[in-house]
CSV table of C-alpha atoms in Angstrom, one decimal:
chain,number,residue,atom,x,y,z
A,1,MET,CA,0.0,0.0,0.0
A,2,LYS,CA,2.8,2.4,0.9
A,3,LYS,CA,4.6,1.4,-2.3
A,4,LYS,CA,1.5,2.3,-4.4
A,5,PHE,CA,1.3,5.7,-2.8
A,6,ILE,CA,4.9,6.6,-3.6
A,7,LYS,CA,4.5,5.4,-7.2
A,8,ALA,CA,1.5,7.5,-7.6
A,9,LEU,CA,3.2,10.6,-6.2
A,10,ALA,CA,6.2,10.1,-8.5
A,11,LEU,CA,3.9,9.8,-11.5
A,12,GLY,CA,2.2,13.1,-10.5
A,13,PHE,CA,5.5,14.9,-10.3
A,14,LEU,CA,6.4,13.6,-13.8
A,15,VAL,CA,3.2,14.8,-15.3
A,16,PHE,CA,3.6,18.2,-13.6
A,17,GLY,CA,7.1,18.6,-14.9
A,18,LEU,CA,6.1,17.8,-18.4
A,19,VAL,CA,3.3,20.4,-18.3
A,20,GLY,CA,5.7,23.1,-16.8
A,21,CYS,CA,8.3,22.5,-19.5
A,22,GLU,CA,5.6,22.9,-22.2
A,23,ASN,CA,4.4,26.3,-20.9
A,24,ASP,CA,7.8,27.9,-20.0
A,25,GLY,CA,9.9,26.9,-23.1
A,26,PRO,CA,9.9,28.9,-26.4
A,27,GLU,CA,7.5,27.9,-29.1
A,28,ILE,CA,9.3,26.6,-32.1
A,29,ILE,CA,7.6,27.0,-35.6
A,30,ASP,CA,9.2,25.3,-38.6
A,31,PRO,CA,9.8,27.9,-41.3
A,32,ASP,CA,7.7,27.7,-44.5
A,33,PRO,CA,10.2,27.0,-47.3
A,34,THR,CA,7.8,28.8,-49.8
A,35,VAL,CA,8.1,32.2,-47.9
A,36,ASP,CA,11.1,34.5,-48.5
A,37,ASP,CA,12.2,35.8,-45.1
A,38,THR,CA,14.9,38.2,-46.5
A,39,PRO,CA,14.2,41.8,-45.4
A,40,ASN,CA,12.7,44.0,-48.2
A,41,ASP,CA,13.1,47.8,-47.8
A,42,ASP,CA,10.6,48.4,-50.6
A,43,LYS,CA,7.8,46.9,-48.7
A,44,PRO,CA,6.0,48.7,-46.0
A,45,ASN,CA,6.5,47.4,-42.5
A,46,ASP,CA,3.1,47.2,-41.0
A,47,ASP,CA,4.4,46.1,-37.7
A,48,LYS,CA,6.4,49.4,-37.2
A,49,PRO,CA,4.5,52.2,-35.4
A,50,SER,CA,3.7,55.1,-37.6
A,51,THR,CA,6.1,58.0,-37.3
A,52,ASP,CA,4.2,60.4,-39.7
A,53,GLU,CA,3.5,63.8,-38.1
A,54,GLU,CA,0.9,66.3,-39.2
A,55,ASP,CA,2.3,69.0,-41.7
A,56,PRO,CA,3.1,72.2,-39.9
A,57,GLU,CA,0.7,75.1,-40.7
A,58,GLU,CA,1.9,76.9,-43.8
A,59,THR,CA,2.7,80.6,-43.6
A,60,PRO,CA,0.0,82.5,-45.5
A,61,GLU,CA,1.1,84.3,-48.7
A,62,PRO,CA,1.2,88.1,-48.4
A,63,GLU,CA,-1.9,89.7,-49.8
A,64,GLU,CA,-1.3,90.9,-53.4
A,65,GLU,CA,-1.3,94.7,-53.7
A,66,LYS,CA,-4.4,95.9,-55.7
A,67,PHE,CA,-4.2,98.3,-58.6
A,68,GLU,CA,-7.7,99.3,-59.4
A,69,ILE,CA,-8.5,102.1,-61.8
A,70,GLN,CA,-9.5,105.2,-59.8
A,71,LEU,CA,-9.7,108.5,-61.6
A,72,LYS,CA,-11.2,110.5,-58.7
A,73,ASP,CA,-10.5,110.5,-55.0
A,74,ASN,CA,-10.6,113.0,-52.2
A,75,GLY,CA,-10.4,116.1,-54.4
A,76,LEU,CA,-7.9,114.7,-56.9
A,77,THR,CA,-8.8,113.9,-60.6
A,78,VAL,CA,-6.8,112.5,-63.5
A,79,GLY,CA,-8.2,113.0,-67.0
A,80,GLN,CA,-8.0,109.5,-68.7
A,81,GLU,CA,-8.4,105.9,-67.8
A,82,LEU,CA,-5.7,104.9,-70.2
A,83,TYR,CA,-2.7,106.9,-71.5
A,84,GLU,CA,-0.9,105.7,-74.6
A,85,PHE,CA,2.6,106.8,-75.5
A,86,SER,CA,5.9,105.7,-77.0
A,87,ALA,CA,9.0,104.4,-75.4
A,88,GLY,CA,12.2,106.4,-76.1
A,89,ASN,CA,14.3,106.2,-79.2
A,90,LYS,CA,17.6,104.6,-78.0
A,91,GLU,CA,19.5,106.4,-80.7
A,92,GLU,CA,18.6,109.9,-79.4
A,93,THR,CA,20.6,111.8,-76.7
A,94,TYR,CA,17.6,113.8,-75.5
A,95,VAL,CA,14.3,111.9,-74.9
A,96,PRO,CA,11.4,114.0,-73.6
A,97,SER,CA,9.5,112.6,-70.6
A,98,PHE,CA,5.8,111.8,-70.8
A,99,GLU,CA,3.8,113.8,-68.3
A,100,ILE,CA,0.4,113.1,-66.7
A,101,THR,CA,-1.4,115.9,-64.8
A,102,ILE,CA,-3.5,115.2,-61.7
A,103,ASN,CA,-5.6,118.2,-60.7
A,104,THR,CA,-7.0,119.3,-57.3
A,105,ASP,CA,-10.4,120.8,-56.6
A,106,ASN,CA,-11.6,123.4,-54.2
A,107,SER,CA,-11.3,121.1,-51.2
A,108,TRP,CA,-7.5,121.5,-51.5
A,109,ASN,CA,-7.7,125.3,-51.4
A,110,LEU,CA,-5.8,125.5,-48.0
A,111,VAL,CA,-3.4,122.6,-48.7
A,112,THR,CA,0.2,123.8,-49.1
A,113,GLY,CA,2.1,120.6,-48.3
A,114,ILE,CA,2.0,116.8,-48.2
A,115,TYR,CA,3.5,114.0,-46.1
A,116,LYS,CA,6.4,113.1,-48.4
A,117,ASP,CA,7.2,109.9,-46.5
A,118,ARG,CA,3.6,108.6,-47.3
A,119,VAL,CA,3.8,109.2,-51.0
A,120,GLU,CA,3.7,106.1,-53.2
A,121,LEU,CA,4.3,106.1,-56.9
A,122,LYS,CA,4.6,102.7,-58.6
A,123,ALA,CA,3.6,100.6,-61.5
A,124,GLU,CA,1.9,97.2,-61.2
A,125,ASP,CA,4.3,95.7,-63.8
A,126,GLU,CA,7.7,97.1,-63.2
A,127,LYS,CA,9.0,95.4,-66.3
A,128,VAL,CA,7.0,97.9,-68.3
A,129,VAL,CA,7.5,101.0,-66.1
A,130,PRO,CA,10.3,100.5,-63.5
A,131,LYS,CA,10.1,102.5,-60.3
A,132,GLU,CA,13.2,104.6,-61.3
A,133,ALA,CA,11.3,105.8,-64.4
A,134,LEU,CA,8.6,107.5,-62.2
A,135,SER,CA,8.8,110.8,-60.5
A,136,TYR,CA,6.4,113.6,-59.4
A,137,SER,CA,6.4,117.3,-58.8
A,138,ILE,CA,4.0,119.7,-57.1
A,139,VAL,CA,2.5,122.6,-59.1
A,140,LYS,CA,1.5,125.5,-56.8
A,141,ASN,CA,-0.9,128.3,-57.6
A,142,SER,CA,2.0,130.8,-57.8
A,143,ASP,CA,3.6,128.6,-60.5
A,144,LEU,CA,0.5,129.2,-62.7
A,145,VAL,CA,-0.3,132.8,-62.0
A,146,GLY,CA,3.0,134.3,-60.9
A,147,ALA,CA,4.3,136.0,-57.8
A,148,SER,CA,0.8,137.2,-56.8
A,149,GLY,CA,-0.4,133.6,-56.4
A,150,SER,CA,-0.4,131.4,-53.3
A,151,ASN,CA,1.4,128.3,-52.2
A,152,GLU,CA,-1.7,126.2,-52.4
A,153,ILE,CA,-1.3,123.0,-54.4
A,154,GLU,CA,-3.1,123.1,-57.8
A,155,ARG,CA,-1.7,120.1,-59.5
A,156,PHE,CA,0.6,117.1,-59.4
A,157,LYS,CA,2.8,116.2,-62.4
A,158,ILE,CA,3.6,112.6,-62.9
A,159,ARG,CA,6.7,112.2,-65.1
A,160,ILE,CA,7.7,109.0,-66.9
A,161,ASP,CA,11.2,108.6,-68.3
A,162,ARG,CA,10.8,107.1,-71.7
A,163,SER,CA,14.4,106.0,-71.9
A,164,LEU,CA,13.8,103.5,-69.0
A,165,ILE,CA,10.5,101.9,-70.1
A,166,SER,CA,9.5,99.0,-72.3
A,167,SER,CA,6.5,98.3,-74.5
A,168,GLY,CA,3.5,96.7,-72.7
A,169,GLU,CA,0.5,97.7,-70.6
A,170,THR,CA,0.2,98.3,-66.9
A,171,LYS,CA,-1.3,100.5,-64.2
A,172,ILE,CA,0.3,103.3,-62.3
A,173,LYS,CA,-0.8,104.2,-58.7
A,174,PHE,CA,-0.2,107.5,-56.9
A,175,VAL,CA,-0.9,107.7,-53.2
A,176,VAL,CA,-0.6,111.1,-51.4
A,177,GLN,CA,-1.8,112.7,-48.1
A,178,PRO,CA,-2.1,116.4,-47.4
A,179,SER,CA,-0.2,117.6,-44.4
A,180,ASN,CA,-2.5,120.6,-43.7
A,181,GLY,CA,-5.7,122.2,-44.9
A,182,SER,CA,-9.2,121.0,-44.0
A,183,SER,CA,-9.4,118.0,-41.7
A,184,SER,CA,-11.8,116.3,-44.0
A,185,VAL,CA,-9.2,116.3,-46.8
A,186,SER,CA,-6.2,115.2,-44.7
A,187,LYS,CA,-6.2,111.5,-45.5
A,188,LEU,CA,-4.5,109.0,-47.8
A,189,THR,CA,-5.7,109.7,-51.4
A,190,THR,CA,-5.2,107.2,-54.2
A,191,ILE,CA,-5.3,107.8,-58.0
A,192,CYS,CA,-4.7,104.9,-60.4
A,193,PHE,CA,-4.7,104.9,-64.2
A,194,GLY,CA,-3.7,102.7,-67.0
A,195,VAL,CA,-0.8,103.2,-69.4
A,196,LYS,CA,0.0,101.5,-72.7
A,197,VAL,CA,3.6,101.8,-73.9
A,198,HIS,CA,4.4,101.4,-77.7
A,199,GLU,CA,7.7,100.7,-79.4
A,200,TYR,CA,9.2,104.0,-80.7
A,201,GLY,CA,7.8,105.0,-84.1
A,202,THR,CA,4.9,102.5,-84.1
A,203,MET,CA,2.0,104.6,-82.8
A,204,PRO,CA,-0.6,105.2,-85.5
A,205,ILE,CA,-1.5,108.7,-86.7
A,206,GLU,CA,-3.3,110.0,-89.8
A,207,THR,CA,-0.7,111.3,-92.3
A,208,CYS,CA,-0.5,113.0,-95.7
A,209,ASN,CA,2.1,112.7,-98.4
A,210,LEU,CA,4.1,116.0,-99.0
A,211,ASN,CA,6.3,117.0,-101.9
A,212,PHE,CA,8.0,120.3,-101.0
A,213,THR,CA,10.2,122.6,-103.0
A,214,LEU,CA,11.8,125.8,-101.7
A,215,ASP,CA,13.5,128.3,-104.1
A,216,LEU,CA,16.9,129.3,-102.6
A,217,THR,CA,17.6,132.3,-104.9
A,218,GLU,CA,17.0,134.9,-102.3
A,219,PHE,CA,18.9,133.1,-99.6
A,220,TYR,CA,22.1,133.3,-101.6
A,221,GLU,CA,21.5,137.0,-102.3
A,222,VAL,CA,21.2,137.8,-98.6
A,223,LEU,CA,23.9,135.5,-97.3
A,224,PRO,CA,26.8,137.9,-98.1
A,225,GLN,CA,25.1,140.5,-95.7
A,226,ILE,CA,25.4,138.1,-92.7
A,227,VAL,CA,28.6,138.7,-90.6
A,228,ASP,CA,30.8,135.6,-90.3
A,229,PRO,CA,28.2,132.9,-91.0
A,230,LYS,CA,29.2,129.4,-89.8
A,231,SER,CA,26.4,127.1,-91.1
A,232,ALA,CA,22.8,127.2,-92.5
A,233,THR,CA,20.1,124.6,-91.8
A,234,PHE,CA,16.6,124.3,-93.4
A,235,SER,CA,14.1,122.7,-91.0
A,236,LEU,CA,10.5,121.6,-91.1
A,237,THR,CA,9.3,120.8,-87.6
A,238,ASP,CA,6.0,119.8,-86.1
A,239,ASN,CA,5.2,122.4,-83.5
A,240,ASP,CA,3.6,119.7,-81.3
A,241,ASP,CA,6.3,117.1,-81.9
A,242,GLU,CA,6.8,116.4,-78.2
A,243,LEU,CA,3.1,115.6,-77.8
A,244,PHE,CA,3.3,113.1,-80.7
A,245,TYR,CA,6.8,111.7,-79.8
A,246,GLY,CA,7.3,108.2,-81.2
A,247,TYR,CA,4.3,108.3,-83.6
A,248,ASP,CA,4.6,106.8,-87.1
A,249,TYR,CA,5.2,109.9,-89.1
A,250,ASP,CA,7.9,112.5,-90.0
A,251,ALA,CA,7.9,115.1,-87.2
A,252,ARG,CA,11.1,116.7,-88.3
A,253,TYR,CA,13.1,117.3,-91.5
A,254,ASN,CA,16.5,119.0,-91.5
A,255,PHE,CA,18.8,119.8,-94.5
A,256,GLU,CA,22.3,121.5,-94.3
A,257,ILE,CA,22.6,124.2,-96.9
A,258,PRO,CA,26.1,124.5,-98.3
A,259,PHE,CA,27.9,127.9,-98.7
A,260,ASP,CA,30.4,127.0,-101.3
A,261,VAL,CA,27.9,125.5,-103.8
A,262,HIS,CA,24.8,127.5,-104.6
A,263,LEU,CA,21.8,125.3,-104.8
A,264,ASN,CA,18.8,126.4,-106.8
A,265,GLU,CA,16.3,124.8,-104.5
A,266,ILE,CA,15.6,122.4,-101.7
A,267,LYS,CA,13.4,119.5,-102.9
A,268,ILE,CA,11.7,117.0,-100.6
A,269,GLU,CA,9.7,114.1,-101.9
A,270,ASN,CA,7.3,111.8,-100.2
A,271,LEU,CA,7.5,113.2,-96.7
A,272,LYS,CA,5.0,111.6,-94.4
A,273,VAL,CA,3.5,114.6,-92.4
A,274,ALA,CA,0.8,114.5,-89.8
A,275,LYS,CA,-2.6,115.7,-91.2
A,276,ASP,CA,-3.7,119.1,-89.9
A,277,HIS,CA,-0.6,119.6,-87.9
A,278,SER,CA,1.2,123.0,-87.9
A,279,TYR,CA,4.8,122.7,-89.1
A,280,ASN,CA,7.3,125.5,-88.5
A,281,VAL,CA,9.4,126.1,-91.6
A,282,GLN,CA,12.6,128.2,-91.6
A,283,ILE,CA,16.3,128.5,-92.5
A,284,PHE,CA,18.6,129.2,-89.5
A,285,VAL,CA,22.1,130.6,-90.1
A,286,GLU,CA,24.5,130.2,-87.2
A,287,ALA,CA,27.2,132.9,-86.9
A,288,GLU,CA,30.4,133.5,-85.0
A,289,GLU,CA,28.7,136.2,-82.9
A,290,THR,CA,25.4,135.4,-81.3
A,291,GLU,CA,23.9,138.7,-82.3
A,292,ASN,CA,24.5,137.9,-86.0
A,293,ARG,CA,22.4,134.7,-86.0
A,294,THR,CA,19.8,135.0,-88.7
A,295,TRP,CA,16.4,133.4,-89.5
A,296,PHE,CA,14.6,133.2,-92.9
A,297,TYR,CA,11.0,132.2,-93.2
A,298,MET,CA,8.8,131.4,-96.2
A,299,ASP,CA,6.8,133.9,-98.1
A,300,ARG,CA,3.0,134.1,-97.6
A,301,ASP,CA,1.2,131.7,-99.9
A,302,ARG,CA,-2.4,131.6,-100.9
A,303,GLY,CA,-2.5,127.9,-100.5
A,304,ASN,CA,-5.3,125.7,-101.6
A,305,SER,CA,-7.5,122.9,-100.3
A,306,ASP,CA,-4.5,120.7,-99.8
A,307,TYR,CA,-2.3,122.9,-97.7
A,308,GLU,CA,-1.9,126.4,-96.2
A,309,ILE,CA,1.1,128.6,-95.4
A,310,GLU,CA,0.7,131.1,-92.6
A,311,VAL,CA,3.1,133.9,-91.6
A,312,GLU,CA,2.8,135.5,-88.2
A,313,GLY,CA,5.4,137.7,-86.6
A,314,ARG,CA,8.8,136.2,-87.4
A,315,SER,CA,7.7,132.6,-88.1
A,316,SER,CA,6.0,130.8,-90.9
A,317,THR,CA,4.0,127.6,-90.6
A,318,LEU,CA,2.8,125.0,-93.1
A,319,ILE,CA,-0.4,123.0,-92.5
A,320,VAL,CA,-1.2,120.0,-94.7
A,321,TYR,CA,-4.8,118.9,-95.1
A,322,ASP,CA,-4.3,116.2,-97.8
A,323,ASP,CA,-1.6,114.9,-100.1
A,324,ALA,CA,0.0,118.0,-101.4
A,325,THR,CA,2.7,119.5,-103.6
A,326,VAL,CA,4.1,122.8,-102.3
A,327,GLU,CA,6.3,125.2,-104.2
A,328,ALA,CA,7.5,127.9,-101.8
A,329,LYS,CA,9.8,131.0,-101.8
A,330,ILE,CA,11.9,132.6,-99.1
A,331,GLY,CA,10.3,135.5,-97.3
A,332,ASP,CA,11.7,138.0,-94.9
A,333,HIS,CA,14.7,137.5,-92.7
A,334,TYR,CA,15.9,138.9,-89.4
A,335,SER,CA,18.9,138.6,-87.0
A,336,LEU,CA,19.1,138.6,-83.2
A,337,LYS,CA,20.4,142.1,-83.5
A,338,ASP,CA,17.2,143.1,-85.2
A,339,ILE,CA,15.1,141.6,-82.4
A,340,ARG,CA,17.1,143.4,-79.7
A,341,GLY,CA,17.0,146.7,-81.6
A,342,TYR,CA,20.7,147.7,-81.7
């Protein structure tokens, strides 16, 4: 009986030992020969915890500056919504600026100054009109009427340097604030207008074809009376040529008249002149002494329906209304000495 109990107890320990070994030892799994257990960096590892973080909040883009056409604001007015003009001729030494006038009304009557540090003058597209091409000036009442006038601001002049601009279209904004005057007018004031810049010599204009002949007989008769002449130049010039700078027409014509060879005439063919424009026509003789400079102008002409020659004071002008052939003669002449009266 005692032997049976010991046997049973030994058997119990054996069974308990087998169970304990089965729970505490590592579980061994035979590998599946059909599965590649080589690490693959191209495949996502689903077992790894995600390290993705939320994108940081992006910095907002600065608000784009607005250029909205505004022809009137707080007593200022500009005349046109769009100004068209030409870029400068790169072959010319002197290139006239293009000017735009901004007028004030009666609300500016007591305004004599502005806050210069608050002035803005810029173009929306600086490839067309760069900042350095823009400037402004103040026109006071005394500038218009003389010493009896006041210092009140009458106008602003916006100047555009044609030599620095390129063809294209953009808007120009002018911001200004009065520094005195009525409290109601002392605030930031914005004027904005459009500009269209053309290549030099491409702006369209109505033209006429001119054939012009000037008899030089009288010029050579008077020439010996001029003291120490240096040179003589015949010129035909549009009186408003700066207003029409860069247009597609002949605004000027110059011809050097020789002294050693006597020409019978000056003959110009197929000159493309602006219709209805007034052209100054003259011969200018440069002299050693300033007082001996001499001017010749054309004789009065009856003209016809195609053209008209006008003589007023010491100048003569030619106006062409249609394709025309003009045969002109030299009229009176005068020197600087004659003008001064000594």
